[in-house]
mmCIF file with all atom_site columns, C-alpha atoms in Angstrom:
data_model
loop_
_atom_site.group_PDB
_atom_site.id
_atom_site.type_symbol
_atom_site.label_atom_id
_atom_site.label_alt_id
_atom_site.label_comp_id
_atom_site.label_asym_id
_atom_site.label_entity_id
_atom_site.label_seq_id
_atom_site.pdbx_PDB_ins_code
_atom_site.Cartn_x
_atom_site.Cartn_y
_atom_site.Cartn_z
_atom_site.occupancy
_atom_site.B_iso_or_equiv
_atom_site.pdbx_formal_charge
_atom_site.auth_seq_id
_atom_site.auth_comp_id
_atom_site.auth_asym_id
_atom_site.auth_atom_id
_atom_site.pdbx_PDB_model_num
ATOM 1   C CA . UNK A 1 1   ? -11.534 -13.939 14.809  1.00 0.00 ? 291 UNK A CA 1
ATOM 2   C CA . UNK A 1 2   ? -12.914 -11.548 17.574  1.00 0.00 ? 292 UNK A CA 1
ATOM 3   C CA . UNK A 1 3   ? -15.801 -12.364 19.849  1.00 0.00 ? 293 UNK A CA 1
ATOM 4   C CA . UNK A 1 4   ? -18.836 -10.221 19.934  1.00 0.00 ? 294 UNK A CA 1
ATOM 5   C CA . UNK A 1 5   ? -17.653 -6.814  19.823  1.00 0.00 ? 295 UNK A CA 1
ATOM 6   C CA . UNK A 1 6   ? -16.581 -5.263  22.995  1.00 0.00 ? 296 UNK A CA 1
ATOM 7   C CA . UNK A 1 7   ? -17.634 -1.612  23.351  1.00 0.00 ? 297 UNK A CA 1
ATOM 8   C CA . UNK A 1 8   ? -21.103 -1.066  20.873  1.00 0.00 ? 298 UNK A CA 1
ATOM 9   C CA . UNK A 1 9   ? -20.136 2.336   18.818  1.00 0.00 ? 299 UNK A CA 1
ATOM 10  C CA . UNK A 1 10  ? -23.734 2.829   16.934  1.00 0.00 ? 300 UNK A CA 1
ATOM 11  C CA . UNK A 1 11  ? -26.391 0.699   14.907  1.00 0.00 ? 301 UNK A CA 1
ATOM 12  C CA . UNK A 1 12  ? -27.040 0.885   11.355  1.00 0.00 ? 302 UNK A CA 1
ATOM 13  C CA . UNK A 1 13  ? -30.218 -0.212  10.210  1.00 0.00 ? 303 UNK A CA 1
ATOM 14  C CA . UNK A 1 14  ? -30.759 -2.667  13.158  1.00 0.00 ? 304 UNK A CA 1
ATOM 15  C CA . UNK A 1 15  ? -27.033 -3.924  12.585  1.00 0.00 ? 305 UNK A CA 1
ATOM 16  C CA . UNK A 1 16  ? -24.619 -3.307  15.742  1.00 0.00 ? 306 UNK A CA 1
ATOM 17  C CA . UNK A 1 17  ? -21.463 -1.592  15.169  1.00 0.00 ? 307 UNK A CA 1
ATOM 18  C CA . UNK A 1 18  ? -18.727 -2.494  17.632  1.00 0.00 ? 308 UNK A CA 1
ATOM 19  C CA . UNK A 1 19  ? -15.017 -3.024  18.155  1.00 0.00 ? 309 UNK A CA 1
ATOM 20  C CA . UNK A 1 20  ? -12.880 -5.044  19.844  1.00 0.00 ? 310 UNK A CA 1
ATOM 21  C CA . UNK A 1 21  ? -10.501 -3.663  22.482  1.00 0.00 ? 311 UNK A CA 1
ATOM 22  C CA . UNK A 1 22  ? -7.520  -4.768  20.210  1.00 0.00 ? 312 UNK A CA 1
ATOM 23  C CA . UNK A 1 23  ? -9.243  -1.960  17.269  1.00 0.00 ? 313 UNK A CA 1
ATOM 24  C CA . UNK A 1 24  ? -7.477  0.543   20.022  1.00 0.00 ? 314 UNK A CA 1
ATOM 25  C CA . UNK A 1 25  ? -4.248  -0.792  20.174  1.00 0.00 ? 315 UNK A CA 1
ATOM 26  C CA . UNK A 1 26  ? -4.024  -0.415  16.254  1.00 0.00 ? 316 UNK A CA 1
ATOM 27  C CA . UNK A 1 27  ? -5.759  2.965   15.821  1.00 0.00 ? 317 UNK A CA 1
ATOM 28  C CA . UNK A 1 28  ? -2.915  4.022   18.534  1.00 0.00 ? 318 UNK A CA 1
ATOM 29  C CA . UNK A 1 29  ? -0.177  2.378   16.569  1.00 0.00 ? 319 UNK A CA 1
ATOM 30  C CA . UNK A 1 30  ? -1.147  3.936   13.254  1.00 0.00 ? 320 UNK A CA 1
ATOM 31  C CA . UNK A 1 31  ? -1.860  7.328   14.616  1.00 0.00 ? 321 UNK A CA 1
ATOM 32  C CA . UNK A 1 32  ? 1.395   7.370   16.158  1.00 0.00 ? 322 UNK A CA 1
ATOM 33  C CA . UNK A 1 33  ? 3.446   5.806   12.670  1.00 0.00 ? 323 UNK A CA 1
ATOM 34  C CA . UNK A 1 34  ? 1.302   8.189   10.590  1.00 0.00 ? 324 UNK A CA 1
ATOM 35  C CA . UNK A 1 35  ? 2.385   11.141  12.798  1.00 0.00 ? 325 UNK A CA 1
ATOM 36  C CA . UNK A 1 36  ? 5.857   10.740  11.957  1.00 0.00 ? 326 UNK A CA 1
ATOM 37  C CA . UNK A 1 37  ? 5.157   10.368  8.315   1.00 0.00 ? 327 UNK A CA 1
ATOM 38  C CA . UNK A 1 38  ? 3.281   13.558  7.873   1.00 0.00 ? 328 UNK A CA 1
ATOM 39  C CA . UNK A 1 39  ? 6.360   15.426  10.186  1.00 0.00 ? 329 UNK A CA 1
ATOM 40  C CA . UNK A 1 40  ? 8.350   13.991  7.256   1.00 0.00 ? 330 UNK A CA 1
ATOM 41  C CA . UNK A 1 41  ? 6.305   14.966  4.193   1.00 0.00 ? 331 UNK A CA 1
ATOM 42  C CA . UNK A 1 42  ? 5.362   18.105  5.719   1.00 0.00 ? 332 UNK A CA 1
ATOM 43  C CA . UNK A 1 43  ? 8.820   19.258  7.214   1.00 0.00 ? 333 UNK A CA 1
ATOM 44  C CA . UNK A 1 44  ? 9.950   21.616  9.255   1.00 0.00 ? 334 UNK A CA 1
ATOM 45  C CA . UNK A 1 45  ? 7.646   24.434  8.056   1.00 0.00 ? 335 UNK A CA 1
ATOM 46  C CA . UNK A 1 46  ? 4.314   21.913  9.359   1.00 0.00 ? 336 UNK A CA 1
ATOM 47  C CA . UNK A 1 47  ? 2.698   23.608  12.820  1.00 0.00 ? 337 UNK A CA 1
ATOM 48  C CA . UNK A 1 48  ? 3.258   21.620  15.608  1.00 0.00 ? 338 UNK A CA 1
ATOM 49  C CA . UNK A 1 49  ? 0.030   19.789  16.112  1.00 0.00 ? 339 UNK A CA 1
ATOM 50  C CA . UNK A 1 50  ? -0.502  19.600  12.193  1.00 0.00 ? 340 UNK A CA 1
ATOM 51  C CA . UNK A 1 51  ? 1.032   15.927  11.555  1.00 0.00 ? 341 UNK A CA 1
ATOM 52  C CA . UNK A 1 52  ? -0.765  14.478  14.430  1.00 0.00 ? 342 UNK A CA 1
ATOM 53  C CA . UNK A 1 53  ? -3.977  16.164  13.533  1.00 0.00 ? 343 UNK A CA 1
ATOM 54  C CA . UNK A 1 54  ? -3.659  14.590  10.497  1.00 0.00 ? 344 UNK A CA 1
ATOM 55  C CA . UNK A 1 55  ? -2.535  11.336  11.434  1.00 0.00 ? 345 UNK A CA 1
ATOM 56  C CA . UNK A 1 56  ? -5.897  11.253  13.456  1.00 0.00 ? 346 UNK A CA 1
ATOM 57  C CA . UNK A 1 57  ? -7.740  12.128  11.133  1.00 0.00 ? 347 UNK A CA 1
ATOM 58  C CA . UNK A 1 58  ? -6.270  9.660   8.201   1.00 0.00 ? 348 UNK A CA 1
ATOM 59  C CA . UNK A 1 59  ? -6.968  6.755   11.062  1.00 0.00 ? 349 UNK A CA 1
ATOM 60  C CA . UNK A 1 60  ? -10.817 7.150   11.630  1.00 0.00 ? 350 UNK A CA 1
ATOM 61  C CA . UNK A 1 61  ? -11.131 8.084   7.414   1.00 0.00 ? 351 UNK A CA 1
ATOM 62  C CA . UNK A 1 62  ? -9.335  4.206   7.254   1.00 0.00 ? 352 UNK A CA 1
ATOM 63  C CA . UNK A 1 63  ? -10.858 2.554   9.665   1.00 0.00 ? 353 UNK A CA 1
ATOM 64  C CA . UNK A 1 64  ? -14.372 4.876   8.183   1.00 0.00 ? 354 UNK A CA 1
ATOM 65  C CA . UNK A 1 65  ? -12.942 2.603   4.812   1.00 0.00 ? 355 UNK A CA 1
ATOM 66  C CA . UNK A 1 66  ? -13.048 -0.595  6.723   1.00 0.00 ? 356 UNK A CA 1
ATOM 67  C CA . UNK A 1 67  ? -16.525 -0.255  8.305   1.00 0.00 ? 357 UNK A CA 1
ATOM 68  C CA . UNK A 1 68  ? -17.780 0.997   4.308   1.00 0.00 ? 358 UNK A CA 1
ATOM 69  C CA . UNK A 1 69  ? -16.133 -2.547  3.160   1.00 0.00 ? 359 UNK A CA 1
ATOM 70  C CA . UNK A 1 70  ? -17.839 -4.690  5.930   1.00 0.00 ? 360 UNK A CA 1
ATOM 71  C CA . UNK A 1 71  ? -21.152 -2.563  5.230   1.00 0.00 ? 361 UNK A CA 1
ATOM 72  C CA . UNK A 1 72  ? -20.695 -3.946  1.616   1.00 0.00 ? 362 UNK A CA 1
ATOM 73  C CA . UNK A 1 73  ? -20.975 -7.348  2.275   1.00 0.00 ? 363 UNK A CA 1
ATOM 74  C CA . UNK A 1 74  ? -23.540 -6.952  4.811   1.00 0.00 ? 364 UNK A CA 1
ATOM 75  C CA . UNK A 1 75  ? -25.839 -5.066  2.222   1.00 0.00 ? 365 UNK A CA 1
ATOM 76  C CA . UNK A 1 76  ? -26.059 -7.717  -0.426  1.00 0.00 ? 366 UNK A CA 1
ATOM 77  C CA . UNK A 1 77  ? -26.485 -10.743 2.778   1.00 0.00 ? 367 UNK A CA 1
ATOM 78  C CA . UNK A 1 78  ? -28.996 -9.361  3.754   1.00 0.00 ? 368 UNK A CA 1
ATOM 79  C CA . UNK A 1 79  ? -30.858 -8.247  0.241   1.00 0.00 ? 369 UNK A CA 1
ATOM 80  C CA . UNK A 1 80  ? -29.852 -12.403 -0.364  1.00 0.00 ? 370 UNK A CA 1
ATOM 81  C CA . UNK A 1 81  ? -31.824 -12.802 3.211   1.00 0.00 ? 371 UNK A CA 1
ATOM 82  C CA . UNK A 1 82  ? -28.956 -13.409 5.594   1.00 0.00 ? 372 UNK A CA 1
ATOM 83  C CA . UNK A 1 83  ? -29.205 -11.542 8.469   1.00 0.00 ? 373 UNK A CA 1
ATOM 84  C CA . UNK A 1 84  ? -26.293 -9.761  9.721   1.00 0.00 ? 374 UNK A CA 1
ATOM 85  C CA . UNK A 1 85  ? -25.915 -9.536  13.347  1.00 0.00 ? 375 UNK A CA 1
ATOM 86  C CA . UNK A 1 86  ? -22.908 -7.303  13.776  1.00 0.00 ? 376 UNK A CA 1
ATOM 87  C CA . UNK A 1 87  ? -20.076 -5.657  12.200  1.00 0.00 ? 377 UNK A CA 1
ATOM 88  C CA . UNK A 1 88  ? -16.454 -5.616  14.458  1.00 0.00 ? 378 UNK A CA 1
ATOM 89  C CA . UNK A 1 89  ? -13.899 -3.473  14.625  1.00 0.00 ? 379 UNK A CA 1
ATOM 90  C CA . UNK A 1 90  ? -10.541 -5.415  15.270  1.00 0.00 ? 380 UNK A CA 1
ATOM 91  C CA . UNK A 1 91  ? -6.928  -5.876  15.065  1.00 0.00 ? 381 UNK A CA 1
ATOM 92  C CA . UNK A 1 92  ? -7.099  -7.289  11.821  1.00 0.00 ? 382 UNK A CA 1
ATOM 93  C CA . UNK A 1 93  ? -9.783  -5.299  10.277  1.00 0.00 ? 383 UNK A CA 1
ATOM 94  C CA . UNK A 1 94  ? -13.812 -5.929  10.144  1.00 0.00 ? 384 UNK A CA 1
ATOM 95  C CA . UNK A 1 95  ? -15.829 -8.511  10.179  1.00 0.00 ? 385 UNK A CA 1
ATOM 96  C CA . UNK A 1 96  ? -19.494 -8.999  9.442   1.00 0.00 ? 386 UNK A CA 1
ATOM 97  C CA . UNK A 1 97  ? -21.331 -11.840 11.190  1.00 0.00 ? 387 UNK A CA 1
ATOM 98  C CA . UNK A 1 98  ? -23.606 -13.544 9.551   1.00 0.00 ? 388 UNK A CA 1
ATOM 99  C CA . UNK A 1 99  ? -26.687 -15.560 10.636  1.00 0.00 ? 389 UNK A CA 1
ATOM 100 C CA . UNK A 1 100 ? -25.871 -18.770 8.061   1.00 0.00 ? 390 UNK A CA 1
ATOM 101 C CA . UNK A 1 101 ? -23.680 -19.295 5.386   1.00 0.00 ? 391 UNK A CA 1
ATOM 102 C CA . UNK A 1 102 ? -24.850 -18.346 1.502   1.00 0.00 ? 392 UNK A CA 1
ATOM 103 C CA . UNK A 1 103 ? -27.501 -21.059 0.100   1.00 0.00 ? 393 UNK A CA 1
ATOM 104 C CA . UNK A 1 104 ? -25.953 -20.962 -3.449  1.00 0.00 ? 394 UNK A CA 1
ATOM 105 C CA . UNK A 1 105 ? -22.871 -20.213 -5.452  1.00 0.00 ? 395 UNK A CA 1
ATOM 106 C CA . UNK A 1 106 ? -24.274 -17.006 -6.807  1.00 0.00 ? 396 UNK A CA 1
ATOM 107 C CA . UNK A 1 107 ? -25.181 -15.455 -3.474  1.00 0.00 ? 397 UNK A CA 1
ATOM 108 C CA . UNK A 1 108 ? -21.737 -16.573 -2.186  1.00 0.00 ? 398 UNK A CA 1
ATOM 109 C CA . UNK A 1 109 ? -20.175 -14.575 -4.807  1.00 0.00 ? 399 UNK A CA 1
ATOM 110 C CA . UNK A 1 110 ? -22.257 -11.641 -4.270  1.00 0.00 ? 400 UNK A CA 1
ATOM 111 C CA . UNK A 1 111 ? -21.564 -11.270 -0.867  1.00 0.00 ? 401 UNK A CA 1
ATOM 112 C CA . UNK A 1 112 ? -17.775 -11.976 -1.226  1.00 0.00 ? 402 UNK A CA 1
ATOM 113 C CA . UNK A 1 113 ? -17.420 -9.383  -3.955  1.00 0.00 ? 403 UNK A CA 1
ATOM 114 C CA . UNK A 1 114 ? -19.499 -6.202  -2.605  1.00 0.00 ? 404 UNK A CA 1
ATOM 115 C CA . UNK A 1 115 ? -16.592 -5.326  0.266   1.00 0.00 ? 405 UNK A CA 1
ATOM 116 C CA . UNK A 1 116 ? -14.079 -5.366  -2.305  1.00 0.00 ? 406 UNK A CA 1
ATOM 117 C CA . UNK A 1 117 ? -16.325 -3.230  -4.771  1.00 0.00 ? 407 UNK A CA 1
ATOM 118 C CA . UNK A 1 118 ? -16.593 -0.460  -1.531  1.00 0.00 ? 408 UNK A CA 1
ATOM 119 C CA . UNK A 1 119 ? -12.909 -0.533  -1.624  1.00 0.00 ? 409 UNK A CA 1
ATOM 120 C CA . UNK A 1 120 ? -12.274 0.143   -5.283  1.00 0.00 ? 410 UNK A CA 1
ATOM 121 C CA . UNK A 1 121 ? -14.878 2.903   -5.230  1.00 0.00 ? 411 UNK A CA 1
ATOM 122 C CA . UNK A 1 122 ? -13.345 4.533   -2.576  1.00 0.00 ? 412 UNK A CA 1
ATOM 123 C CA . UNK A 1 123 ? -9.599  3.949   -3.661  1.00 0.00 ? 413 UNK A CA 1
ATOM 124 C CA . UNK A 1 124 ? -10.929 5.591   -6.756  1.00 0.00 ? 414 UNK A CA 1
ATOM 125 C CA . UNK A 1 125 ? -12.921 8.514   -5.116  1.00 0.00 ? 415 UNK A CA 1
ATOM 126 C CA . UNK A 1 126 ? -10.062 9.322   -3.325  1.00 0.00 ? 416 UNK A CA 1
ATOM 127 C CA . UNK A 1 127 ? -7.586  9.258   -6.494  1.00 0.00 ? 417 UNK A CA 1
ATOM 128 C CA . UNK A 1 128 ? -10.226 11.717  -7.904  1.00 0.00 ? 418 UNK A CA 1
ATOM 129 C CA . UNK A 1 129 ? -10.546 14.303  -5.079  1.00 0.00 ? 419 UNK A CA 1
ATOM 130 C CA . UNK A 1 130 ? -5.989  13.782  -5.083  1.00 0.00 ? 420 UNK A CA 1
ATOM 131 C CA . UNK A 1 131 ? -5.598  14.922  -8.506  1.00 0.00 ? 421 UNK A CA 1
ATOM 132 C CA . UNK A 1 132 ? -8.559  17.989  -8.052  1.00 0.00 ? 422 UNK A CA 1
ATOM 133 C CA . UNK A 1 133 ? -6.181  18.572  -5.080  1.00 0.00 ? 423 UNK A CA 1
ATOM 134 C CA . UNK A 1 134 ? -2.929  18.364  -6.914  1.00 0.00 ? 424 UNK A CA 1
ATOM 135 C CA . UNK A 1 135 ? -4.046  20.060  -10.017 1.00 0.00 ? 425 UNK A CA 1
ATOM 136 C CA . UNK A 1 136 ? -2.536  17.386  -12.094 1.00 0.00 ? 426 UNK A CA 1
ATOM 137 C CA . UNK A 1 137 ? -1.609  13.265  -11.934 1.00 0.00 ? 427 UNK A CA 1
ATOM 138 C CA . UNK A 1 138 ? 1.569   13.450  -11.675 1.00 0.00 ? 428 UNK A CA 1
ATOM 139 C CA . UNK A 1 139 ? 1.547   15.800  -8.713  1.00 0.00 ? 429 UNK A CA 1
ATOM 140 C CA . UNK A 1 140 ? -0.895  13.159  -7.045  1.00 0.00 ? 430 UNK A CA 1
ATOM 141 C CA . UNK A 1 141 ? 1.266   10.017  -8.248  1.00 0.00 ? 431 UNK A CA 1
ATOM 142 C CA . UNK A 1 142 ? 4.609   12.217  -6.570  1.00 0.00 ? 432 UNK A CA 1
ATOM 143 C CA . UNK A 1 143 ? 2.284   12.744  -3.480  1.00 0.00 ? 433 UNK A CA 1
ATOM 144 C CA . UNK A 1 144 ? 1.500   9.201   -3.394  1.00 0.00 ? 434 UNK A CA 1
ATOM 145 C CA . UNK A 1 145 ? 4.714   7.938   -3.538  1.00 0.00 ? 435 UNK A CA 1
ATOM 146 C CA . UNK A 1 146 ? 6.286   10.848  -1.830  1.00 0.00 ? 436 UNK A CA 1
ATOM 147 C CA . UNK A 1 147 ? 8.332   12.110  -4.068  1.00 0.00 ? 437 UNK A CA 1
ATOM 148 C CA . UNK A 1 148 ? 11.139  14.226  -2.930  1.00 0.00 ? 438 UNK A CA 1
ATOM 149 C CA . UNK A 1 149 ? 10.483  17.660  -3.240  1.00 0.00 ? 439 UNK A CA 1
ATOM 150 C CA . UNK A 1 150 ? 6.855   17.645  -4.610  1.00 0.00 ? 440 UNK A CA 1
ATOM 151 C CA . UNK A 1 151 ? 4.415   19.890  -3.500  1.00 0.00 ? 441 UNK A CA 1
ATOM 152 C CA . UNK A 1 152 ? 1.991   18.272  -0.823  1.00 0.00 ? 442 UNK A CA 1
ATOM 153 C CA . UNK A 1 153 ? 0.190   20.069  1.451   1.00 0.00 ? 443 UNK A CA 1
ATOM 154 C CA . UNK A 1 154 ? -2.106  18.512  4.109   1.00 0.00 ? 444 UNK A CA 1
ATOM 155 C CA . UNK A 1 155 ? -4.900  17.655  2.473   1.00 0.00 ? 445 UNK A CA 1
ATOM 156 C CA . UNK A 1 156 ? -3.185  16.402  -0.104  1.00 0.00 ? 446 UNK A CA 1
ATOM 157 C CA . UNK A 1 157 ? -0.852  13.938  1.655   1.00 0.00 ? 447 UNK A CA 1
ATOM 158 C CA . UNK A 1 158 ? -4.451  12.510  3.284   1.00 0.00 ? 448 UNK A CA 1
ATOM 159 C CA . UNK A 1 159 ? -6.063  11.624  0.897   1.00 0.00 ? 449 UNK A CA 1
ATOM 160 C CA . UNK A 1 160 ? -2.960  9.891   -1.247  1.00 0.00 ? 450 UNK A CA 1
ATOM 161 C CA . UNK A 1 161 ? -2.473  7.991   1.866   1.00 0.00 ? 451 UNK A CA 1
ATOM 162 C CA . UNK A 1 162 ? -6.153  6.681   1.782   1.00 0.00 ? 452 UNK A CA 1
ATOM 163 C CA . UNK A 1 163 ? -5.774  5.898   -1.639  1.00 0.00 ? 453 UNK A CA 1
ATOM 164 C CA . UNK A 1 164 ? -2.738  4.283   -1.322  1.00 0.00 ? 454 UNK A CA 1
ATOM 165 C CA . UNK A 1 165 ? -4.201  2.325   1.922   1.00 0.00 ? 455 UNK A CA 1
ATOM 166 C CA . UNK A 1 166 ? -7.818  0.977   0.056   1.00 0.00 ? 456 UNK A CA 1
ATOM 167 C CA . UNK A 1 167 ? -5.541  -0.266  -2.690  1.00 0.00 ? 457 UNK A CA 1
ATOM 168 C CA . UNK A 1 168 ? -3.337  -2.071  -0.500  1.00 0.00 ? 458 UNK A CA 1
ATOM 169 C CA . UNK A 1 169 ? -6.534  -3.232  1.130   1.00 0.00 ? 459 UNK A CA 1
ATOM 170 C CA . UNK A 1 170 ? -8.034  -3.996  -2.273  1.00 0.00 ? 460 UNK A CA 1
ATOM 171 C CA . UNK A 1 171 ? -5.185  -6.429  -3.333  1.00 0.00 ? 461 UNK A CA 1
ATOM 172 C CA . UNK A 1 172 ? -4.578  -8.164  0.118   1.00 0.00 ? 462 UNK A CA 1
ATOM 173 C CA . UNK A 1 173 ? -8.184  -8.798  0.500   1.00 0.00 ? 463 UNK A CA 1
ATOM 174 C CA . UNK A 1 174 ? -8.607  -10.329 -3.417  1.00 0.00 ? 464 UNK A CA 1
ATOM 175 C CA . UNK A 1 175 ? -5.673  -13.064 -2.676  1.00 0.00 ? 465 UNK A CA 1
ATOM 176 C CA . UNK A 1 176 ? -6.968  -16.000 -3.790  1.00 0.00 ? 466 UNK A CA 1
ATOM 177 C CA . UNK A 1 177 ? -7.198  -17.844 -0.209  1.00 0.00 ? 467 UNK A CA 1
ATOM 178 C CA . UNK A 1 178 ? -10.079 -18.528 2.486   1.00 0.00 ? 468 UNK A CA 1
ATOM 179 C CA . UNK A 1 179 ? -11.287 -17.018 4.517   1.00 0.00 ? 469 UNK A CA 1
ATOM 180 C CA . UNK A 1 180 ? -10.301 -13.585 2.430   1.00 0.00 ? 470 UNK A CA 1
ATOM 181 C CA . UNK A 1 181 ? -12.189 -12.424 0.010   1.00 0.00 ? 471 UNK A CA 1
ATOM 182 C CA . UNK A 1 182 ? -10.790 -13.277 -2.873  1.00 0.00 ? 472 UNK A CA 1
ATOM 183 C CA . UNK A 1 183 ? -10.589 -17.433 -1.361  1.00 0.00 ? 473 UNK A CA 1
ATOM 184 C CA . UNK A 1 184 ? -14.533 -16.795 -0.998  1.00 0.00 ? 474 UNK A CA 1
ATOM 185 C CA . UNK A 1 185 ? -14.784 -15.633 -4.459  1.00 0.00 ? 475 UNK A CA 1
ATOM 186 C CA . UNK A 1 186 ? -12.284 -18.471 -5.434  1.00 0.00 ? 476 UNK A CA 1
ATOM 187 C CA . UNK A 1 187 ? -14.830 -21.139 -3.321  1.00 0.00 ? 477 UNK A CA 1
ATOM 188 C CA . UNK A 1 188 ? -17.810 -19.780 -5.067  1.00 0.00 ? 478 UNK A CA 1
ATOM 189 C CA . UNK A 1 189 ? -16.749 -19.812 -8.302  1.00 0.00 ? 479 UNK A CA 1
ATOM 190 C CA . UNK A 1 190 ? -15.633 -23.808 -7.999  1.00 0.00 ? 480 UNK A CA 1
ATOM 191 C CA . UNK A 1 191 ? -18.840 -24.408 -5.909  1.00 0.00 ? 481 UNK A CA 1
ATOM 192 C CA . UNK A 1 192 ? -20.223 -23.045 -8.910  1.00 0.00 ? 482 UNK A CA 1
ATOM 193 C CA . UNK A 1 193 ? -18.273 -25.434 -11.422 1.00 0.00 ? 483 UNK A CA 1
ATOM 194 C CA . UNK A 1 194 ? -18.531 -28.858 -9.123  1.00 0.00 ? 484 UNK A CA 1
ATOM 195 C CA . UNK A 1 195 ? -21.339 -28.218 -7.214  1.00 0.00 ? 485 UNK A CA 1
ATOM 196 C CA . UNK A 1 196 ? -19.999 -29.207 -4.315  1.00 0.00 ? 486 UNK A CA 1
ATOM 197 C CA . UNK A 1 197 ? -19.754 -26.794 -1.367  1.00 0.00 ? 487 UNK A CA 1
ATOM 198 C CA . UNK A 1 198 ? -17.502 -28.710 0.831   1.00 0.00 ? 488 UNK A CA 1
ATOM 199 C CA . UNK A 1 199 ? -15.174 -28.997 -1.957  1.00 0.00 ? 489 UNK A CA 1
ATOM 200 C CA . UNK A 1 200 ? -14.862 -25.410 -2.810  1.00 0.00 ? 490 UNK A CA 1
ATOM 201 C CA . UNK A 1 201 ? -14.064 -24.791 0.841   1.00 0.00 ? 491 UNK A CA 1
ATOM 202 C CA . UNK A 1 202 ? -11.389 -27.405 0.848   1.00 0.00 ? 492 UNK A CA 1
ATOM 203 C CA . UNK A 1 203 ? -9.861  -26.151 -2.466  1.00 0.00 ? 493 UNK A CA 1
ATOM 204 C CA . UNK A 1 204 ? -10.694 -22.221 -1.536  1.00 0.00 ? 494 UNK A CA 1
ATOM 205 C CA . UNK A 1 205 ? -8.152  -23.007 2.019   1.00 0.00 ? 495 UNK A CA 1
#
């Protein structure tokens, strides 16, 4: 887990926005990977500054996703009055920082479940605006899974790689083990059943 973020991007009501100097190493590693893969899809026919245009933009729309997913949880803390002091940018991800830990199962659960609720929205705005794009879903499940010889343009190829992405993100983050998501949905829920927070940490890792 990060330290306070290093470089301060922008505030969102009151809450800092920052990222860690490792966030750069990764947007440079995925903007580099994604260039290739658009040079791929694309082919030969693709301008010469298209794939990495692309690949740029696909990395801030993702890393746009991860912020969304952090903002989720820090919505509902602080609606359950836990202050959020910042939201980081890092080499795994985001993280939100709160002020203290959830007072009660049901907050707990709340929290834990709103960034995974941003993700699903958006995995499923973005399969919406792929088949507009595609005309049909089968053309957007070939441009998902890059099938040879489909018809993917740009566009197209960005936003079935975002989909693809938040539902990757989606089920890694719902695994049932601390400190993901899905092991602080798993702790809340047996908090919930024992009444024991201590427990439901110990059982959640």
């Amino acid at each position: 887990m990060p330290a306070r973020a290093a470089l301060t991007l922008f505030h969102i009501r009151g809450i800092r926005i920052g990222v860690d100097y490792s966030w750069f190493l990764v947007l440079f590693l995925v903007i580099i990977w994604l260039s290739d893969y658009y040079e791929s899809i694309l082919g030969s026919g693709a301008g010469g500054s298209e794939p990495y245009v692309l690949a740029v933009v696909s990395a801030l729309a993702f890393f746009a996703s991860i912020l969304l997913h952090e903002l989720g949880h820090a919505i509902i803390a602080t609606r359950n009055g836990i202050a959020i002091s910042d939201i980081t940018l890092w080499l795994f991800g985001g993280i939100a920082r709160m002020s203290r830990d959830s007072d009660s199962a049901g907050v707990e659960f709340r929290i834990a479940a709103a960034g995974p609720a941003v993700t699903l929205a958006i995995a499923i705005a973005c399969t919406g605006l792929g088949v507009g794009l595609a005309g049909s879903e089968q053309g957007f499940l070939d441009a998902m899974v890059v099938e040879e010889g489909a018809d993917v343009d740009g566009p197209l190829a960005v936003v079935a790689w975002l989909a693809s992405i938040n539902a990757l993100v989606l089920v890694f983050n719902l695994i049932p083990a601390f400190p993901l998501d899905g092991g602080r949905i798993a702790r809340a829920i047996a908090w919930r059943l024992t009444g024991d927070r201590n427990r439901a940490t110990r059982f959640a890792a």
